[in-house]
Amino acid sequence: MKKKITRMLALCLIAFLLLPAFSAAALGVSIDDGADALRAQWRRDEGPKQSGFSLDYSYFEPQAAAKEKLPLFVFMPGAGEGTYEGKELIKNNFYKWSGEEYQSRVTDAAGAYLLILRAPEPIYFDTCPVESIHAAIMDFVSRYNVDKTRVYLFGWCLGENGALKTALAHPDDYAGIALFSGRRAISGSEAQTLRDMAIWILGCTGDTYSVYGIYTAPSWSNVRAVGDPAKRRLTSCTSAPRAAAIFNHNLWNLAEEDYSADAQTFYEDLSTVNGAGRTVKAPSFIDWFTRWSTDAQEEAPSVSGAFLQRISAFIRALLALIVRLLG
């Protein structure tokens, strides 16, 4: 009897140590299952008509949404990603965030909603009415179990303009914003409007379209001058992958891969610093943004909270395995 108990305890310990890979296999679709399996989890919908436009989008709803309120990431793509319905899901790689490996990185929640808006080109996000964008997002928030204090906007290229102007028009509704290779500088007064948000700006000094000195540098100077330095991040590099005909433009691949080691190899002189100028050694978009809410004060979850979150995930994974074995 003692041998059986010892063996069972040993198996539980091994499962606990292997929790990240184990929970991904037990609880949902893994990125190892491939793009088709991940995209099959997504659905499409459309926001209400506002200012003459109704924006459609692709979205992902985690299984845990039935039990708890979850954060929401909203993505606004650049030009060429909205010429037909559904293209916003296949033109970029943010579908990977619906994989359990990525979902497990959400702080203090068992996953996050994902929503990729589509600009009905030739109307792009820089010219799309801001109220049309905001209406689509808020309509989604009202119909799903979204944590309203943790809604985050990500925009790249022309989508950066859409994300920024939406945050500026409705600062109380968004907890954070990530701006990639944008063509709209943030002024000092606009930085004051965004002062309570978590802000991550990304730019390449070699970008031939979104010129670093015109857009990225002044934006960073203004946003780091106000608010909590811990809620500010700047990622810069001297070279990056090209986007279509634009050299050194694709910074959003870092976010698609959540700043993985593989993604970093495509950039030269890559660095990320916080508002105090300190180097961030292990950046993660998912973990960092979901630490913040519109009423959050701490940069990181407490040790006890993180431990309880891991224990909870372990128990769920163990129960899922037992059910699978019994079935």
CSV table of C-alpha atoms in Angstrom, one decimal:
chain,number,residue,atom,x,y,z
A,1,MET,CA,0.0,0.0,0.0
A,2,LYS,CA,2.8,2.4,0.9
A,3,LYS,CA,4.5,1.7,-2.4
A,4,LYS,CA,1.3,2.6,-4.3
A,5,ILE,CA,0.9,5.8,-2.4
A,6,THR,CA,4.5,6.7,-3.0
A,7,ARG,CA,4.2,6.0,-6.7
A,8,MET,CA,1.1,8.1,-6.9
A,9,LEU,CA,2.7,11.0,-5.1
A,10,ALA,CA,5.7,10.7,-7.4
A,11,LEU,CA,3.5,10.8,-10.5
A,12,CYS,CA,1.7,13.9,-9.2
A,13,LEU,CA,5.0,15.7,-8.6
A,14,ILE,CA,6.2,14.9,-12.1
A,15,ALA,CA,2.9,16.2,-13.5
A,16,PHE,CA,3.3,19.4,-11.5
A,17,LEU,CA,6.8,20.0,-12.8
A,18,LEU,CA,5.6,19.3,-16.4
A,19,LEU,CA,2.6,21.5,-16.0
A,20,PRO,CA,3.1,24.0,-18.9
A,21,ALA,CA,3.2,21.4,-21.6
A,22,PHE,CA,0.8,19.1,-19.8
A,23,SER,CA,-1.9,21.7,-19.4
A,24,ALA,CA,-1.6,22.8,-23.0
A,25,ALA,CA,-2.3,19.2,-24.2
A,26,ALA,CA,-5.1,18.6,-21.7
A,27,LEU,CA,-7.1,21.9,-21.9
A,28,GLY,CA,-7.2,23.0,-25.6
A,29,VAL,CA,-5.6,23.3,-29.0
A,30,SER,CA,-1.8,23.5,-29.1
A,31,ILE,CA,0.2,25.5,-31.5
A,32,ASP,CA,1.8,22.2,-32.5
A,33,ASP,CA,-1.6,21.2,-33.9
A,34,GLY,CA,-1.0,23.7,-36.7
A,35,ALA,CA,-2.6,26.8,-38.2
A,36,ASP,CA,-5.8,25.2,-39.5
A,37,ALA,CA,-6.6,23.7,-36.1
A,38,LEU,CA,-6.0,27.0,-34.3
A,39,ARG,CA,-8.0,29.1,-36.8
A,40,ALA,CA,-10.9,26.6,-36.6
A,41,GLN,CA,-11.4,27.9,-33.0
A,42,TRP,CA,-12.2,31.4,-34.3
A,43,ARG,CA,-15.6,32.7,-35.4
A,44,ARG,CA,-16.8,35.9,-37.2
A,45,ASP,CA,-19.2,38.6,-36.3
A,46,GLU,CA,-20.0,42.2,-37.0
A,47,GLY,CA,-20.3,45.3,-34.9
A,48,PRO,CA,-23.2,47.8,-35.0
A,49,LYS,CA,-23.4,50.5,-37.6
A,50,GLN,CA,-21.9,53.7,-36.3
A,51,SER,CA,-20.8,56.9,-38.2
A,52,GLY,CA,-21.8,55.2,-41.5
A,53,PHE,CA,-19.8,52.0,-41.0
A,54,SER,CA,-20.1,48.6,-39.3
A,55,LEU,CA,-16.9,46.7,-38.8
A,56,ASP,CA,-16.7,42.9,-39.1
A,57,TYR,CA,-14.1,40.8,-37.3
A,58,SER,CA,-12.7,37.4,-36.4
A,59,TYR,CA,-12.7,36.5,-32.7
A,60,PHE,CA,-11.7,33.7,-30.3
A,61,GLU,CA,-13.5,32.9,-27.1
A,62,PRO,CA,-11.6,30.7,-24.5
A,63,GLN,CA,-13.3,27.8,-22.8
A,64,ALA,CA,-12.8,29.4,-19.4
A,65,ALA,CA,-15.1,32.3,-20.4
A,66,ALA,CA,-18.1,30.3,-19.2
A,67,LYS,CA,-16.7,30.5,-15.7
A,68,GLU,CA,-14.9,33.8,-15.3
A,69,LYS,CA,-14.4,37.2,-16.8
A,70,LEU,CA,-11.4,37.3,-19.1
A,71,PRO,CA,-9.2,40.1,-20.6
A,72,LEU,CA,-9.7,41.1,-24.3
A,73,PHE,CA,-7.0,41.8,-26.9
A,74,VAL,CA,-8.1,43.8,-29.9
A,75,PHE,CA,-5.9,43.8,-33.0
A,76,MET,CA,-6.0,46.4,-35.8
A,77,PRO,CA,-4.0,45.3,-38.9
A,78,GLY,CA,-2.2,47.3,-41.5
A,79,ALA,CA,-3.0,47.8,-45.2
A,80,GLY,CA,-3.7,44.8,-47.3
A,81,GLU,CA,-5.2,42.7,-44.5
A,82,GLY,CA,-8.9,43.7,-45.0
A,83,THR,CA,-9.6,43.4,-48.7
A,84,TYR,CA,-12.1,40.5,-48.0
A,85,GLU,CA,-13.9,39.0,-45.1
A,86,GLY,CA,-11.7,36.7,-43.1
A,87,LYS,CA,-8.5,37.9,-44.5
A,88,GLU,CA,-7.7,39.6,-41.2
A,89,LEU,CA,-7.3,36.1,-39.6
A,90,ILE,CA,-5.1,34.6,-42.3
A,91,LYS,CA,-2.9,37.6,-43.3
A,92,ASN,CA,-1.2,37.8,-39.9
A,93,ASN,CA,-0.2,35.2,-37.2
A,94,PHE,CA,-2.1,36.4,-34.2
A,95,TYR,CA,-4.2,33.3,-34.5
A,96,LYS,CA,-1.4,31.6,-32.5
A,97,TRP,CA,-2.5,33.4,-29.4
A,98,SER,CA,-5.5,31.1,-29.3
A,99,GLY,CA,-3.1,28.2,-28.6
A,100,GLU,CA,-3.0,27.0,-25.0
A,101,GLU,CA,0.7,27.8,-24.8
A,102,TYR,CA,-0.1,31.5,-25.3
A,103,GLN,CA,-3.4,31.5,-23.4
A,104,SER,CA,-1.6,30.1,-20.3
A,105,ARG,CA,0.6,33.2,-20.1
A,106,VAL,CA,-2.4,35.5,-19.3
A,107,THR,CA,-1.9,36.9,-15.8
A,108,ASP,CA,-4.6,36.3,-13.2
A,109,ALA,CA,-7.1,34.7,-15.6
A,110,ALA,CA,-7.5,31.4,-17.4
A,111,GLY,CA,-7.0,32.9,-20.9
A,112,ALA,CA,-8.0,35.9,-22.9
A,113,TYR,CA,-10.5,36.9,-25.7
A,114,LEU,CA,-9.0,37.8,-29.0
A,115,LEU,CA,-10.6,40.0,-31.6
A,116,ILE,CA,-9.1,41.0,-35.0
A,117,LEU,CA,-11.0,43.9,-36.6
A,118,ARG,CA,-11.2,44.2,-40.4
A,119,ALA,CA,-11.0,47.6,-42.0
A,120,PRO,CA,-13.2,47.5,-45.2
A,121,GLU,CA,-10.5,48.6,-47.6
A,122,PRO,CA,-10.0,51.0,-49.3
A,123,ILE,CA,-11.1,52.4,-45.9
A,124,TYR,CA,-8.2,51.8,-43.7
A,125,PHE,CA,-7.9,52.2,-39.9
A,126,ASP,CA,-6.3,55.6,-40.2
A,127,THR,CA,-9.4,57.0,-42.0
A,128,CYS,CA,-12.1,54.7,-40.6
A,129,PRO,CA,-14.3,56.6,-38.2
A,130,VAL,CA,-13.2,56.1,-34.6
A,131,GLU,CA,-16.7,55.6,-33.4
A,132,SER,CA,-17.2,52.7,-35.7
A,133,ILE,CA,-14.1,51.0,-34.2
A,134,HIS,CA,-15.1,51.7,-30.7
A,135,ALA,CA,-18.7,50.6,-31.2
A,136,ALA,CA,-17.6,47.2,-32.6
A,137,ILE,CA,-15.4,46.7,-29.5
A,138,MET,CA,-17.8,47.8,-26.9
A,139,ASP,CA,-20.6,45.8,-28.5
A,140,PHE,CA,-18.4,42.7,-28.2
A,141,VAL,CA,-17.6,43.6,-24.6
A,142,SER,CA,-21.3,43.9,-23.7
A,143,ARG,CA,-22.2,40.5,-25.2
A,144,TYR,CA,-19.3,38.4,-23.8
A,145,ASN,CA,-17.8,37.7,-20.4
A,146,VAL,CA,-15.1,40.3,-20.8
A,147,ASP,CA,-13.3,41.9,-17.9
A,148,LYS,CA,-14.0,45.5,-18.8
A,149,THR,CA,-11.0,46.7,-16.8
A,150,ARG,CA,-8.6,44.7,-19.0
A,151,VAL,CA,-9.2,45.6,-22.7
A,152,TYR,CA,-6.0,46.2,-24.7
A,153,LEU,CA,-5.5,47.7,-28.2
A,154,PHE,CA,-2.8,46.5,-30.6
A,155,GLY,CA,-2.3,48.3,-33.9
A,156,TRP,CA,0.4,48.1,-36.6
A,157,CYS,CA,1.2,50.3,-39.6
A,158,LEU,CA,-2.1,52.1,-40.5
A,159,GLY,CA,-3.8,50.0,-37.8
A,160,GLU,CA,-1.5,51.8,-35.3
A,161,ASN,CA,-3.4,55.0,-36.1
A,162,GLY,CA,-6.7,53.3,-35.5
A,163,ALA,CA,-5.7,51.9,-32.2
A,164,LEU,CA,-4.2,55.2,-31.0
A,165,LYS,CA,-7.1,57.4,-32.0
A,166,THR,CA,-9.5,55.0,-30.4
A,167,ALA,CA,-7.6,55.0,-27.1
A,168,LEU,CA,-7.4,58.8,-27.2
A,169,ALA,CA,-11.1,59.2,-27.8
A,170,HIS,CA,-12.1,56.7,-25.0
A,171,PRO,CA,-9.2,56.5,-22.6
A,172,ASP,CA,-11.4,55.2,-19.7
A,173,ASP,CA,-12.4,52.1,-21.7
A,174,TYR,CA,-8.9,50.7,-22.4
A,175,ALA,CA,-6.2,49.5,-20.0
A,176,GLY,CA,-3.3,49.4,-22.5
A,177,ILE,CA,-2.1,49.9,-26.0
A,178,ALA,CA,0.7,48.5,-28.2
A,179,LEU,CA,1.8,50.6,-31.2
A,180,PHE,CA,3.9,49.0,-34.0
A,181,SER,CA,5.6,50.9,-36.8
A,182,GLY,CA,3.2,53.7,-36.7
A,183,ARG,CA,2.9,56.9,-38.7
A,184,ARG,CA,1.3,59.0,-36.1
A,185,ALA,CA,3.3,60.7,-33.3
A,186,ILE,CA,1.8,61.1,-29.8
A,187,SER,CA,1.8,64.7,-28.7
A,188,GLY,CA,2.5,65.9,-25.2
A,189,SER,CA,-1.2,66.6,-24.5
A,190,GLU,CA,-2.2,63.2,-26.0
A,191,ALA,CA,0.3,61.5,-23.7
A,192,GLN,CA,-1.5,63.2,-20.8
A,193,THR,CA,-4.7,61.6,-22.0
A,194,LEU,CA,-3.1,58.2,-22.1
A,195,ARG,CA,-1.1,58.6,-18.8
A,196,ASP,CA,-2.9,55.8,-16.9
A,197,MET,CA,-2.6,53.2,-19.7
A,198,ALA,CA,0.1,50.6,-20.2
A,199,ILE,CA,1.9,51.7,-23.4
A,200,TRP,CA,4.3,49.7,-25.5
A,201,ILE,CA,5.8,51.4,-28.6
A,202,LEU,CA,7.8,49.6,-31.2
A,203,GLY,CA,9.9,51.1,-34.0
A,204,CYS,CA,12.9,50.4,-36.2
A,205,THR,CA,15.5,53.1,-37.0
A,206,GLY,CA,15.8,51.6,-40.5
A,207,ASP,CA,12.1,51.8,-41.3
A,208,THR,CA,11.6,53.5,-44.7
A,209,TYR,CA,7.9,54.2,-44.2
A,210,SER,CA,7.3,54.8,-40.5
A,211,VAL,CA,10.4,57.0,-39.9
A,212,TYR,CA,11.7,56.5,-36.4
A,213,GLY,CA,12.8,60.1,-35.8
A,214,ILE,CA,9.4,61.5,-37.0
A,215,TYR,CA,7.0,59.1,-35.3
A,216,THR,CA,8.5,56.7,-32.8
A,217,ALA,CA,11.1,58.9,-31.0
A,218,PRO,CA,8.8,61.8,-30.2
A,219,SER,CA,6.0,59.4,-29.1
A,220,TRP,CA,8.3,57.7,-26.7
A,221,SER,CA,9.7,60.9,-25.3
A,222,ASN,CA,6.2,62.2,-24.6
A,223,VAL,CA,4.7,59.1,-23.1
A,224,ARG,CA,7.6,58.3,-20.8
A,225,ALA,CA,7.4,61.9,-19.4
A,226,VAL,CA,4.0,61.2,-17.8
A,227,GLY,CA,2.6,58.3,-15.8
A,228,ASP,CA,4.2,55.3,-14.2
A,229,PRO,CA,7.6,54.3,-15.8
A,230,ALA,CA,6.8,50.7,-15.1
A,231,LYS,CA,3.8,51.0,-17.4
A,232,ARG,CA,5.9,52.2,-20.4
A,233,ARG,CA,8.0,50.1,-22.8
A,234,LEU,CA,9.9,50.8,-25.9
A,235,THR,CA,11.2,48.2,-28.3
A,236,SER,CA,13.7,49.4,-31.0
A,237,CYS,CA,16.1,47.8,-33.5
A,238,THR,CA,18.2,48.9,-36.4
A,239,SER,CA,16.9,46.3,-38.9
A,240,ALA,CA,13.7,44.3,-39.2
A,241,PRO,CA,11.8,42.1,-41.7
A,242,ARG,CA,10.3,43.9,-44.6
A,243,ALA,CA,6.5,44.2,-45.0
A,244,ALA,CA,5.6,44.0,-48.7
A,245,ALA,CA,7.7,46.7,-50.3
A,246,ILE,CA,8.6,48.5,-47.1
A,247,PHE,CA,12.0,47.8,-45.6
A,248,ASN,CA,12.5,47.2,-41.9
A,249,HIS,CA,8.8,47.7,-41.1
A,250,ASN,CA,7.5,44.5,-39.6
A,251,LEU,CA,7.8,44.8,-35.8
A,252,TRP,CA,4.5,43.1,-35.1
A,253,ASN,CA,6.0,39.7,-35.7
A,254,LEU,CA,7.6,40.0,-32.3
A,255,ALA,CA,4.1,40.2,-30.8
A,256,GLU,CA,2.7,37.4,-33.0
A,257,GLU,CA,5.4,35.1,-31.5
A,258,ASP,CA,5.1,36.8,-28.1
A,259,TYR,CA,8.8,37.9,-28.3
A,260,SER,CA,10.1,34.3,-28.7
A,261,ALA,CA,13.8,33.6,-29.2
A,262,ASP,CA,13.0,32.5,-32.7
A,263,ALA,CA,11.3,35.8,-33.6
A,264,GLN,CA,14.2,37.8,-32.2
A,265,THR,CA,16.6,36.4,-34.7
A,266,PHE,CA,15.1,38.5,-37.5
A,267,TYR,CA,16.0,41.8,-35.8
A,268,GLU,CA,19.4,43.5,-35.3
A,269,ASP,CA,20.3,45.5,-32.2
A,270,LEU,CA,17.0,44.6,-30.7
A,271,SER,CA,16.3,46.0,-27.2
A,272,THR,CA,13.3,46.7,-24.9
A,273,VAL,CA,13.4,49.2,-22.1
A,274,ASN,CA,10.9,50.5,-19.6
A,275,GLY,CA,10.1,54.2,-18.9
A,276,ALA,CA,13.0,54.4,-16.5
A,277,GLY,CA,15.4,53.3,-19.2
A,278,ARG,CA,16.1,49.9,-17.7
A,279,THR,CA,16.5,47.0,-20.0
A,280,VAL,CA,13.7,44.4,-20.0
A,281,LYS,CA,15.4,41.0,-20.0
A,282,ALA,CA,12.4,38.7,-20.8
A,283,PRO,CA,9.6,40.7,-22.6
A,284,SER,CA,6.2,39.1,-23.0
A,285,PHE,CA,3.3,41.0,-24.5
A,286,ILE,CA,0.6,38.7,-23.0
A,287,ASP,CA,2.0,38.5,-19.5
A,288,TRP,CA,2.9,42.2,-19.3
A,289,PHE,CA,-0.3,43.7,-20.6
A,290,THR,CA,-2.6,41.5,-18.6
A,291,ARG,CA,-0.9,42.6,-15.4
A,292,TRP,CA,-2.5,46.0,-15.9
A,293,SER,CA,-6.1,47.0,-15.6
A,294,THR,CA,-7.7,50.4,-15.5
A,295,ASP,CA,-7.5,50.3,-11.7
A,296,ALA,CA,-4.3,48.3,-11.3
A,297,GLN,CA,-1.3,49.6,-9.3
A,298,GLU,CA,1.1,46.7,-9.2
A,299,GLU,CA,3.5,45.8,-12.1
A,300,ALA,CA,3.4,42.1,-11.3
A,301,PRO,CA,1.1,39.7,-9.5
A,302,SER,CA,2.0,38.7,-6.0
A,303,VAL,CA,4.0,35.5,-5.4
A,304,SER,CA,1.1,34.0,-3.6
A,305,GLY,CA,-1.3,34.9,-6.4
A,306,ALA,CA,0.9,33.4,-9.1
A,307,PHE,CA,1.3,30.2,-7.0
A,308,LEU,CA,-2.4,29.8,-6.5
A,309,GLN,CA,-2.9,30.4,-10.2
A,310,ARG,CA,-0.5,27.6,-11.0
A,311,ILE,CA,-2.1,25.3,-8.5
A,312,SER,CA,-5.5,26.0,-10.0
A,313,ALA,CA,-4.2,25.2,-13.5
A,314,PHE,CA,-2.6,22.0,-12.2
A,315,ILE,CA,-5.8,20.8,-10.7
A,316,ARG,CA,-7.8,21.5,-13.9
A,317,ALA,CA,-5.2,19.7,-16.0
A,318,LEU,CA,-5.2,16.7,-13.6
A,319,LEU,CA,-9.0,16.5,-13.7
A,320,ALA,CA,-9.0,16.7,-17.4
A,321,LEU,CA,-6.4,13.9,-17.6
A,322,ILE,CA,-8.4,11.7,-15.3
A,323,VAL,CA,-11.6,12.2,-17.3
A,324,ARG,CA,-9.7,11.3,-20.5
A,325,LEU,CA,-8.3,8.2,-19.0
A,326,LEU,CA,-11.6,7.1,-17.6
A,327,GLY,CA,-13.3,7.8,-21.0
